[in-house]
GROMACS .gro file of C-alpha atoms in nm:
model
   69
    1MET     CA    1  -1.113   0.314   0.705
    2LYS     CA    2  -1.287   0.331   0.369
    3PHE     CA    3  -1.125   0.317   0.024
    4GLU     CA    4  -1.189   0.642  -0.166
    5ARG     CA    5  -1.275   0.523  -0.520
    6SER     CA    6  -1.330   0.872  -0.661
    7LEU     CA    7  -0.954   0.941  -0.649
    8PHE     CA    8  -0.883   0.688  -0.925
    9GLN     CA    9  -0.995   0.669  -1.284
   10LYS     CA   10  -0.959   0.435  -1.579
   11GLY     CA   11  -0.677   0.506  -1.823
   12SER     CA   12  -0.582   0.403  -2.172
   13PHE     CA   13  -0.325   0.139  -2.266
   14LYS     CA   14  -0.101   0.417  -2.400
   15ASP     CA   15  -0.112   0.594  -2.063
   16ALA     CA   16  -0.029   0.266  -1.890
   17ASP     CA   17   0.279   0.217  -2.112
   18ILE     CA   18   0.402   0.566  -2.025
   19GLN     CA   19   0.351   0.492  -1.654
   20ILE     CA   20   0.549   0.167  -1.676
   21GLU     CA   21   0.849   0.343  -1.830
   22TYR     CA   22   0.828   0.622  -1.573
   23TRP     CA   23   0.826   0.386  -1.275
   24LYS     CA   24   1.103   0.167  -1.420
   25SER     CA   25   1.324   0.476  -1.421
   26LYS     CA   26   1.277   0.517  -1.042
   27SER     CA   27   1.472   0.338  -0.769
   28TYR     CA   28   1.306   0.075  -0.550
   29SER     CA   29   1.303   0.312  -0.252
   30GLU     CA   30   1.135   0.586  -0.460
   31ARG     CA   31   0.874   0.336  -0.580
   32LEU     CA   32   0.805   0.217  -0.226
   33GLU     CA   33   0.772   0.572  -0.096
   34ALA     CA   34   0.528   0.657  -0.377
   35ALA     CA   35   0.327   0.342  -0.308
   36MET     CA   36   0.296   0.438   0.059
   37GLU     CA   37   0.176   0.788  -0.039
   38MET     CA   38  -0.078   0.647  -0.286
   39THR     CA   39  -0.208   0.408  -0.021
   40LYS     CA   40  -0.243   0.695   0.228
   41LEU     CA   41  -0.424   0.899  -0.036
   42ALA     CA   42  -0.661   0.613  -0.120
   43PHE     CA   43  -0.755   0.562   0.246
   44GLY     CA   44  -0.768   0.930   0.343
   45LEU     CA   45  -0.459   0.919   0.563
   46VAL     CA   46  -0.259   1.200   0.402
   47GLY     CA   47  -0.073   1.390   0.673
   48ARG     CA   48  -0.140   1.120   0.932
   49GLU     CA   49   0.029   0.798   1.037
   50PHE     CA   50  -0.114   0.458   0.954
   51PRO     CA   51  -0.334   0.327   1.236
   52LYS     CA   52  -0.169   0.077   1.467
   53MET     CA   53  -0.257  -0.288   1.413
   54GLU     CA   54  -0.458  -0.447   1.693
   55LYS     CA   55  -0.226  -0.734   1.780
   56LYS     CA   56  -0.490  -0.896   2.001
   57LEU     CA   57  -0.675  -0.998   1.683
   58PHE     CA   58  -0.385  -1.211   1.553
   59SER     CA   59  -0.192  -1.506   1.687
   60ILE     CA   60   0.078  -1.738   1.555
   61ASN     CA   61   0.138  -2.102   1.633
   62SER     CA   62   0.495  -2.227   1.622
   63ARG     CA   63   0.590  -2.552   1.450
   64ASP     CA   64   0.577  -2.742   1.778
   65GLY     CA   65   0.220  -2.625   1.839
   66LYS     CA   66   0.296  -2.366   2.106
   67HIS     CA   67   0.098  -2.041   2.094
   68ILE     CA   68   0.308  -1.726   2.032
   69GLN     CA   69   0.188  -1.370   2.093
   0.00000   0.00000   0.00000
């Protein structure tokens, strides 16, 4: 997966202020849904599901030192 930098561009402070007001008017669920779509767009995953995480690469140790998978 590679981040597609050409999809984003620098904006002005005025544009940023307008964006802040726009997103404040949206509910948390609408913001989260938009964030997921922007992430998919940035990584070229539009129309596809996110790839599954390879759980074999991660492990957790409990407080008593036992290994959890």
